[in-house]
């Protein structure tokens, strides 16, 4: 949070891969430059992202990074903000962009803001190109992750046989994370009388899970937007 670390790590991996291709001109000729867009809903975080982006751009000429203020907003204002975000990836800044342009969206620890679940999911749907993937990493945090998945499932079930997303949830997505979780759980059993330690690690709050959403059909602002907003209204009553 506050520095666009996930996106910048992806950019660093891209730069490293490019360095390995320096002597393979046929590979470099077939590669498209990476265009990374870092977003946040807080102006100070956007300022942080901008500083980090400028530092990263100095490391490679094949990397383009933009930063933008973006709120998770299910309303028409949110839809227009996403159109502006999609235009960053087109050559024409005034071109009408009605579907997503991004191949990959990364979100870290975002679904616990349950009052914005509709805005978050619609922002992802508006931004992704068909067959694009969103990766959301977060702990379960009580009912927050399950409630977000319920919203995704409702959008999928309402699509007349055409789901908007393919959905996968991974609890074992990186060996180091799994090893640390197992080690902490074993230590908890050994030191079960140490209440201070028990308070430090709770898988419900601390173990990261990876939710993957692959967009498999076109997003309809009126149809999907109405379903998401209605779902959240009914949930909060």
PDB file of C-alpha atoms in Angstrom:
ATOM      1  CA  UNK A   1       0.000   0.000   0.000  1.00  0.00           C
ATOM      2  CA  UNK A   2       0.911   3.679  -0.601  1.00  0.00           C
ATOM      3  CA  UNK A   3       3.746   2.864  -3.025  1.00  0.00           C
ATOM      4  CA  UNK A   4       2.358   0.682  -5.842  1.00  0.00           C
ATOM      5  CA  UNK A   5       4.758  -2.074  -4.790  1.00  0.00           C
ATOM      6  CA  UNK A   6       3.034  -4.947  -6.610  1.00  0.00           C
ATOM      7  CA  UNK A   7       2.987  -3.093  -9.921  1.00  0.00           C
ATOM      8  CA  UNK A   8       6.540  -1.845  -9.522  1.00  0.00           C
ATOM      9  CA  UNK A   9       7.722  -5.381  -8.725  1.00  0.00           C
ATOM     10  CA  UNK A  10       6.134  -6.524 -11.972  1.00  0.00           C
ATOM     11  CA  UNK A  11       7.949  -3.725 -13.795  1.00  0.00           C
ATOM     12  CA  UNK A  12      11.256  -4.748 -12.193  1.00  0.00           C
ATOM     13  CA  UNK A  13      10.727  -8.320 -13.405  1.00  0.00           C
ATOM     14  CA  UNK A  14      10.000  -7.003 -16.905  1.00  0.00           C
ATOM     15  CA  UNK A  15      13.221  -4.964 -16.880  1.00  0.00           C
ATOM     16  CA  UNK A  16      15.208  -7.974 -15.689  1.00  0.00           C
ATOM     17  CA  UNK A  17      13.734 -10.132 -18.439  1.00  0.00           C
ATOM     18  CA  UNK A  18      14.575  -7.461 -21.024  1.00  0.00           C
ATOM     19  CA  UNK A  19      18.178  -7.370 -19.817  1.00  0.00           C
ATOM     20  CA  UNK A  20      18.451 -11.108 -20.473  1.00  0.00           C
ATOM     21  CA  UNK A  21      17.236 -10.509 -24.062  1.00  0.00           C
ATOM     22  CA  UNK A  22      19.786  -7.815 -24.890  1.00  0.00           C
ATOM     23  CA  UNK A  23      21.640 -10.065 -27.315  1.00  0.00           C
ATOM     24  CA  UNK A  24      18.497 -11.626 -28.788  1.00  0.00           C
ATOM     25  CA  UNK A  25      17.297  -8.903 -31.151  1.00  0.00           C
ATOM     26  CA  UNK A  26      14.610 -11.088 -32.694  1.00  0.00           C
ATOM     27  CA  UNK A  27      12.940 -11.426 -29.276  1.00  0.00           C
ATOM     28  CA  UNK A  28      13.193  -7.713 -28.471  1.00  0.00           C
ATOM     29  CA  UNK A  29      11.666  -6.801 -31.838  1.00  0.00           C
ATOM     30  CA  UNK A  30       8.579  -8.887 -31.037  1.00  0.00           C
ATOM     31  CA  UNK A  31       8.026  -7.461 -27.557  1.00  0.00           C
ATOM     32  CA  UNK A  32       5.625  -4.660 -26.755  1.00  0.00           C
ATOM     33  CA  UNK A  33       6.750  -2.076 -24.190  1.00  0.00           C
ATOM     34  CA  UNK A  34       5.209  -2.566 -20.770  1.00  0.00           C
ATOM     35  CA  UNK A  35       2.660   0.113 -19.873  1.00  0.00           C
ATOM     36  CA  UNK A  36       2.008   0.185 -16.150  1.00  0.00           C
ATOM     37  CA  UNK A  37      -0.657   2.334 -14.474  1.00  0.00           C
ATOM     38  CA  UNK A  38      -0.547   2.785 -10.686  1.00  0.00           C
ATOM     39  CA  UNK A  39      -3.793   3.918  -9.068  1.00  0.00           C
ATOM     40  CA  UNK A  40      -4.943   4.844  -5.593  1.00  0.00           C
ATOM     41  CA  UNK A  41      -7.916   6.593  -4.063  1.00  0.00           C
ATOM     42  CA  UNK A  42      -5.869   8.864  -1.791  1.00  0.00           C
ATOM     43  CA  UNK A  43      -4.046  11.897  -3.255  1.00  0.00           C
ATOM     44  CA  UNK A  44      -1.013  11.435  -0.986  1.00  0.00           C
ATOM     45  CA  UNK A  45      -0.664   7.828  -2.127  1.00  0.00           C
ATOM     46  CA  UNK A  46      -0.860   8.966  -5.759  1.00  0.00           C
ATOM     47  CA  UNK A  47       1.992  11.396  -5.007  1.00  0.00           C
ATOM     48  CA  UNK A  48       4.009   8.512  -3.546  1.00  0.00           C
ATOM     49  CA  UNK A  49       3.257   6.401  -6.616  1.00  0.00           C
ATOM     50  CA  UNK A  50       4.427   9.211  -8.891  1.00  0.00           C
ATOM     51  CA  UNK A  51       7.782   9.494  -7.114  1.00  0.00           C
ATOM     52  CA  UNK A  52       8.293   5.724  -7.261  1.00  0.00           C
ATOM     53  CA  UNK A  53       7.263   5.645 -10.925  1.00  0.00           C
ATOM     54  CA  UNK A  54       9.804   8.334 -11.882  1.00  0.00           C
ATOM     55  CA  UNK A  55      12.557   6.384 -10.143  1.00  0.00           C
ATOM     56  CA  UNK A  56      11.569   3.160 -11.885  1.00  0.00           C
ATOM     57  CA  UNK A  57      11.370   4.766 -15.336  1.00  0.00           C
ATOM     58  CA  UNK A  58      15.021   5.788 -15.039  1.00  0.00           C
ATOM     59  CA  UNK A  59      15.928   2.097 -15.115  1.00  0.00           C
ATOM     60  CA  UNK A  60      14.493   1.307 -18.551  1.00  0.00           C
ATOM     61  CA  UNK A  61      13.514   3.006 -21.803  1.00  0.00           C
ATOM     62  CA  UNK A  62      11.052   0.197 -22.618  1.00  0.00           C
ATOM     63  CA  UNK A  63       8.863   0.957 -19.618  1.00  0.00           C
ATOM     64  CA  UNK A  64       5.986   3.426 -19.498  1.00  0.00           C
ATOM     65  CA  UNK A  65       4.375   4.221 -16.147  1.00  0.00           C
ATOM     66  CA  UNK A  66       1.403   6.472 -15.433  1.00  0.00           C
ATOM     67  CA  UNK A  67      -0.150   7.263 -12.072  1.00  0.00           C
ATOM     68  CA  UNK A  68      -3.757   8.206 -11.466  1.00  0.00           C
ATOM     69  CA  UNK A  69      -6.262   8.951  -8.741  1.00  0.00           C
ATOM     70  CA  UNK A  70      -9.024   6.346  -8.973  1.00  0.00           C
ATOM     71  CA  UNK A  71     -11.970   5.754  -6.659  1.00  0.00           C
ATOM     72  CA  UNK A  72     -13.967   2.519  -6.618  1.00  0.00           C
ATOM     73  CA  UNK A  73     -17.254   3.984  -7.702  1.00  0.00           C
ATOM     74  CA  UNK A  74     -20.183   2.000  -9.112  1.00  0.00           C
ATOM     75  CA  UNK A  75     -21.952   5.142 -10.328  1.00  0.00           C
ATOM     76  CA  UNK A  76     -21.771   6.739 -13.820  1.00  0.00           C
ATOM     77  CA  UNK A  77     -18.988   8.980 -12.472  1.00  0.00           C
ATOM     78  CA  UNK A  78     -16.969   5.862 -11.728  1.00  0.00           C
ATOM     79  CA  UNK A  79     -17.653   4.539 -15.201  1.00  0.00           C
ATOM     80  CA  UNK A  80     -16.314   7.753 -16.746  1.00  0.00           C
ATOM     81  CA  UNK A  81     -13.223   7.606 -14.539  1.00  0.00           C
ATOM     82  CA  UNK A  82     -12.541   4.100 -15.837  1.00  0.00           C
ATOM     83  CA  UNK A  83     -12.975   5.275 -19.423  1.00  0.00           C
ATOM     84  CA  UNK A  84     -10.313   7.904 -18.757  1.00  0.00           C
ATOM     85  CA  UNK A  85      -8.083   5.189 -17.307  1.00  0.00           C
ATOM     86  CA  UNK A  86      -8.598   2.996 -20.371  1.00  0.00           C
ATOM     87  CA  UNK A  87      -7.736   5.910 -22.665  1.00  0.00           C
ATOM     88  CA  UNK A  88      -4.242   5.953 -21.174  1.00  0.00           C
ATOM     89  CA  UNK A  89      -3.563   2.763 -23.128  1.00  0.00           C
ATOM     90  CA  UNK A  90      -4.854   4.070 -26.465  1.00  0.00           C
ATOM     91  CA  UNK A  91      -3.077   6.327 -28.932  1.00  0.00           C
ATOM     92  CA  UNK A  92      -6.049   8.690 -29.092  1.00  0.00           C
ATOM     93  CA  UNK A  93      -6.821  10.424 -25.776  1.00  0.00           C
ATOM     94  CA  UNK A  94     -10.322  11.400 -26.917  1.00  0.00           C
ATOM     95  CA  UNK A  95     -11.215   8.004 -28.394  1.00  0.00           C
ATOM     96  CA  UNK A  96     -14.432   6.442 -27.123  1.00  0.00           C
ATOM     97  CA  UNK A  97     -13.446   3.469 -24.952  1.00  0.00           C
ATOM     98  CA  UNK A  98     -16.390   1.302 -23.941  1.00  0.00           C
ATOM     99  CA  UNK A  99     -14.577  -1.845 -22.838  1.00  0.00           C
ATOM    100  CA  UNK A 100     -11.445  -2.563 -20.859  1.00  0.00           C
ATOM    101  CA  UNK A 101      -7.879  -2.213 -22.103  1.00  0.00           C
ATOM    102  CA  UNK A 102      -5.833  -3.835 -19.342  1.00  0.00           C
ATOM    103  CA  UNK A 103      -4.485  -7.372 -19.484  1.00  0.00           C
ATOM    104  CA  UNK A 104      -3.645  -7.589 -15.784  1.00  0.00           C
ATOM    105  CA  UNK A 105      -4.982  -5.833 -12.690  1.00  0.00           C
ATOM    106  CA  UNK A 106      -3.337  -6.252  -9.281  1.00  0.00           C
ATOM    107  CA  UNK A 107      -5.073  -5.397  -6.007  1.00  0.00           C
ATOM    108  CA  UNK A 108      -3.586  -5.835  -2.553  1.00  0.00           C
ATOM    109  CA  UNK A 109      -5.715  -6.107   0.598  1.00  0.00           C
ATOM    110  CA  UNK A 110      -8.728  -4.311  -0.869  1.00  0.00           C
ATOM    111  CA  UNK A 111     -11.834  -6.444  -0.339  1.00  0.00           C
ATOM    112  CA  UNK A 112     -12.165  -5.677   3.387  1.00  0.00           C
ATOM    113  CA  UNK A 113     -13.775  -2.353   2.387  1.00  0.00           C
ATOM    114  CA  UNK A 114     -17.136  -4.109   2.122  1.00  0.00           C
ATOM    115  CA  UNK A 115     -19.152  -0.949   1.513  1.00  0.00           C
ATOM    116  CA  UNK A 116     -17.218  -0.499  -1.752  1.00  0.00           C
ATOM    117  CA  UNK A 117     -17.479  -4.081  -3.050  1.00  0.00           C
ATOM    118  CA  UNK A 118     -19.694  -3.020  -5.947  1.00  0.00           C
ATOM    119  CA  UNK A 119     -17.337  -0.209  -6.923  1.00  0.00           C
ATOM    120  CA  UNK A 120     -14.257  -2.417  -6.687  1.00  0.00           C
ATOM    121  CA  UNK A 121     -15.729  -5.224  -8.781  1.00  0.00           C
ATOM    122  CA  UNK A 122     -17.146  -2.884 -11.425  1.00  0.00           C
ATOM    123  CA  UNK A 123     -13.829  -1.028 -11.634  1.00  0.00           C
ATOM    124  CA  UNK A 124     -12.102  -4.348 -12.366  1.00  0.00           C
ATOM    125  CA  UNK A 125     -14.739  -5.284 -14.948  1.00  0.00           C
ATOM    126  CA  UNK A 126     -14.477  -1.892 -16.650  1.00  0.00           C
ATOM    127  CA  UNK A 127     -10.667  -1.994 -16.789  1.00  0.00           C
ATOM    128  CA  UNK A 128      -9.965  -5.549 -17.950  1.00  0.00           C
ATOM    129  CA  UNK A 129      -9.922  -6.594 -21.567  1.00  0.00           C
ATOM    130  CA  UNK A 130     -11.755  -9.849 -22.300  1.00  0.00           C
ATOM    131  CA  UNK A 131      -9.424 -12.701 -21.204  1.00  0.00           C
ATOM    132  CA  UNK A 132      -7.620 -10.264 -18.922  1.00  0.00           C
ATOM    133  CA  UNK A 133      -6.995 -11.323 -15.326  1.00  0.00           C
ATOM    134  CA  UNK A 134      -7.325  -9.575 -11.985  1.00  0.00           C
ATOM    135  CA  UNK A 135      -5.296 -10.926  -9.062  1.00  0.00           C
ATOM    136  CA  UNK A 136      -6.484  -9.869  -5.623  1.00  0.00           C
ATOM    137  CA  UNK A 137      -4.341 -10.828  -2.639  1.00  0.00           C
ATOM    138  CA  UNK A 138      -5.773 -10.514   0.878  1.00  0.00           C
ATOM    139  CA  UNK A 139      -6.613 -12.519   4.017  1.00  0.00           C
ATOM    140  CA  UNK A 140     -10.112 -13.845   4.541  1.00  0.00           C
ATOM    141  CA  UNK A 141     -10.879 -11.176   7.203  1.00  0.00           C
ATOM    142  CA  UNK A 142     -14.120 -12.540   8.601  1.00  0.00           C
ATOM    143  CA  UNK A 143     -16.855 -12.425   5.975  1.00  0.00           C
ATOM    144  CA  UNK A 144     -15.289  -9.803   3.696  1.00  0.00           C
ATOM    145  CA  UNK A 145     -13.706 -12.132   1.129  1.00  0.00           C
ATOM    146  CA  UNK A 146     -16.686 -14.490   1.049  1.00  0.00           C
ATOM    147  CA  UNK A 147     -19.068 -11.553   0.603  1.00  0.00           C
ATOM    148  CA  UNK A 148     -17.014 -10.256  -2.322  1.00  0.00           C
ATOM    149  CA  UNK A 149     -17.059 -13.677  -3.968  1.00  0.00           C
ATOM    150  CA  UNK A 150     -20.826 -13.838  -3.457  1.00  0.00           C
ATOM    151  CA  UNK A 151     -21.156 -10.583  -5.406  1.00  0.00           C
ATOM    152  CA  UNK A 152     -18.993 -11.977  -8.220  1.00  0.00           C
ATOM    153  CA  UNK A 153     -21.105 -15.137  -8.314  1.00  0.00           C
ATOM    154  CA  UNK A 154     -24.315 -13.108  -8.504  1.00  0.00           C
ATOM    155  CA  UNK A 155     -23.028 -11.167 -11.508  1.00  0.00           C
ATOM    156  CA  UNK A 156     -22.044 -14.451 -13.146  1.00  0.00           C
ATOM    157  CA  UNK A 157     -25.392 -16.114 -12.431  1.00  0.00           C
ATOM    158  CA  UNK A 158     -27.326 -13.190 -13.894  1.00  0.00           C
ATOM    159  CA  UNK A 159     -25.615 -13.237 -17.272  1.00  0.00           C
ATOM    160  CA  UNK A 160     -28.077 -15.415 -19.231  1.00  0.00           C
ATOM    161  CA  UNK A 161     -25.627 -18.305 -19.311  1.00  0.00           C
ATOM    162  CA  UNK A 162     -22.643 -16.044 -20.012  1.00  0.00           C
ATOM    163  CA  UNK A 163     -20.629 -15.424 -16.843  1.00  0.00           C
ATOM    164  CA  UNK A 164     -18.577 -12.256 -16.625  1.00  0.00           C
ATOM    165  CA  UNK A 165     -15.685 -13.873 -14.749  1.00  0.00           C
ATOM    166  CA  UNK A 166     -14.014 -17.206 -14.209  1.00  0.00           C
ATOM    167  CA  UNK A 167     -13.194 -17.378 -10.494  1.00  0.00           C
ATOM    168  CA  UNK A 168     -10.424 -19.260  -8.692  1.00  0.00           C
ATOM    169  CA  UNK A 169      -9.323 -18.954  -5.065  1.00  0.00           C
ATOM    170  CA  UNK A 170      -5.853 -20.178  -4.084  1.00  0.00           C
ATOM    171  CA  UNK A 171      -4.712 -20.706  -0.511  1.00  0.00           C
ATOM    172  CA  UNK A 172      -1.477 -22.387  -1.641  1.00  0.00           C
ATOM    173  CA  UNK A 173      -0.140 -20.083  -4.355  1.00  0.00           C
ATOM    174  CA  UNK A 174       3.493 -19.571  -3.317  1.00  0.00           C
ATOM    175  CA  UNK A 175       5.635 -22.146  -1.466  1.00  0.00           C
ATOM    176  CA  UNK A 176       7.320 -19.623   0.849  1.00  0.00           C
ATOM    177  CA  UNK A 177       3.966 -18.281   2.071  1.00  0.00           C
ATOM    178  CA  UNK A 178       2.651 -21.802   2.669  1.00  0.00           C
ATOM    179  CA  UNK A 179       5.817 -22.760   4.559  1.00  0.00           C
ATOM    180  CA  UNK A 180       5.575 -19.692   6.782  1.00  0.00           C
ATOM    181  CA  UNK A 181       1.901 -20.388   7.510  1.00  0.00           C
ATOM    182  CA  UNK A 182       2.641 -24.007   8.459  1.00  0.00           C
ATOM    183  CA  UNK A 183       5.566 -22.967  10.626  1.00  0.00           C
ATOM    184  CA  UNK A 184       3.520 -20.364  12.469  1.00  0.00           C
ATOM    185  CA  UNK A 185       0.660 -22.795  13.035  1.00  0.00           C
ATOM    186  CA  UNK A 186       3.056 -25.440  14.399  1.00  0.00           C
ATOM    187  CA  UNK A 187       4.650 -22.867  16.681  1.00  0.00           C
ATOM    188  CA  UNK A 188       1.220 -21.863  17.927  1.00  0.00           C
ATOM    189  CA  UNK A 189       0.530 -25.465  18.950  1.00  0.00           C
ATOM    190  CA  UNK A 190       3.872 -25.763  20.726  1.00  0.00           C
ATOM    191  CA  UNK A 191       3.502 -22.437  22.512  1.00  0.00           C
ATOM    192  CA  UNK A 192      -0.216 -22.660  23.162  1.00  0.00           C
ATOM    193  CA  UNK A 193       0.219 -21.183  26.631  1.00  0.00           C
ATOM    194  CA  UNK A 194       1.802 -18.019  25.250  1.00  0.00           C
ATOM    195  CA  UNK A 195      -1.252 -15.816  24.765  1.00  0.00           C
ATOM    196  CA  UNK A 196       0.846 -12.920  23.459  1.00  0.00           C
ATOM    197  CA  UNK A 197       2.114 -15.077  20.599  1.00  0.00           C
ATOM    198  CA  UNK A 198      -1.364 -16.388  19.851  1.00  0.00           C
ATOM    199  CA  UNK A 199      -2.562 -12.847  19.307  1.00  0.00           C
ATOM    200  CA  UNK A 200       0.142 -12.186  16.739  1.00  0.00           C
ATOM    201  CA  UNK A 201      -0.805 -14.694  14.041  1.00  0.00           C
ATOM    202  CA  UNK A 202      -4.388 -15.411  13.101  1.00  0.00           C
ATOM    203  CA  UNK A 203      -4.825 -16.961   9.624  1.00  0.00           C
ATOM    204  CA  UNK A 204      -8.209 -15.275   9.300  1.00  0.00           C
ATOM    205  CA  UNK A 205      -6.513 -11.880   9.478  1.00  0.00           C
ATOM    206  CA  UNK A 206      -2.944 -12.559   8.386  1.00  0.00           C
ATOM    207  CA  UNK A 207      -2.733 -15.456   5.896  1.00  0.00           C
ATOM    208  CA  UNK A 208      -2.880 -14.106   2.334  1.00  0.00           C
ATOM    209  CA  UNK A 209      -5.194 -15.794  -0.149  1.00  0.00           C
ATOM    210  CA  UNK A 210      -5.090 -15.211  -3.899  1.00  0.00           C
ATOM    211  CA  UNK A 211      -8.345 -14.588  -5.740  1.00  0.00           C
ATOM    212  CA  UNK A 212      -8.082 -14.744  -9.540  1.00  0.00           C
ATOM    213  CA  UNK A 213     -10.804 -13.257 -11.740  1.00  0.00           C
ATOM    214  CA  UNK A 214     -10.543 -13.858 -15.481  1.00  0.00           C
ATOM    215  CA  UNK A 215     -12.897 -11.709 -17.529  1.00  0.00           C
ATOM    216  CA  UNK A 216     -14.540 -14.007 -20.073  1.00  0.00           C
ATOM    217  CA  UNK A 217     -17.250 -11.820 -21.620  1.00  0.00           C
ATOM    218  CA  UNK A 218     -17.977  -8.180 -22.378  1.00  0.00           C
ATOM    219  CA  UNK A 219     -19.031  -5.942 -19.524  1.00  0.00           C
ATOM    220  CA  UNK A 220     -22.373  -4.158 -19.807  1.00  0.00           C
ATOM    221  CA  UNK A 221     -22.463  -0.978 -17.720  1.00  0.00           C
ATOM    222  CA  UNK A 222     -26.239  -0.876 -17.329  1.00  0.00           C
ATOM    223  CA  UNK A 223     -26.878  -4.594 -16.830  1.00  0.00           C
ATOM    224  CA  UNK A 224     -23.934  -5.556 -14.599  1.00  0.00           C
ATOM    225  CA  UNK A 225     -23.836  -2.200 -12.850  1.00  0.00           C
ATOM    226  CA  UNK A 226     -27.484  -2.431 -11.781  1.00  0.00           C
ATOM    227  CA  UNK A 227     -27.004  -5.967 -10.425  1.00  0.00           C
ATOM    228  CA  UNK A 228     -23.932  -5.011  -8.388  1.00  0.00           C
ATOM    229  CA  UNK A 229     -25.512  -1.887  -6.909  1.00  0.00           C
ATOM    230  CA  UNK A 230     -28.741  -3.718  -6.049  1.00  0.00           C
ATOM    231  CA  UNK A 231     -26.811  -6.538  -4.380  1.00  0.00           C
ATOM    232  CA  UNK A 232     -24.938  -4.131  -2.138  1.00  0.00           C
ATOM    233  CA  UNK A 233     -28.111  -2.235  -1.247  1.00  0.00           C
ATOM    234  CA  UNK A 234     -29.847  -5.455  -0.183  1.00  0.00           C
ATOM    235  CA  UNK A 235     -26.813  -6.612   1.782  1.00  0.00           C
ATOM    236  CA  UNK A 236     -26.598  -3.408   3.796  1.00  0.00           C
ATOM    237  CA  UNK A 237     -30.308  -3.238   4.696  1.00  0.00           C
TER     238      UNK A 237
END
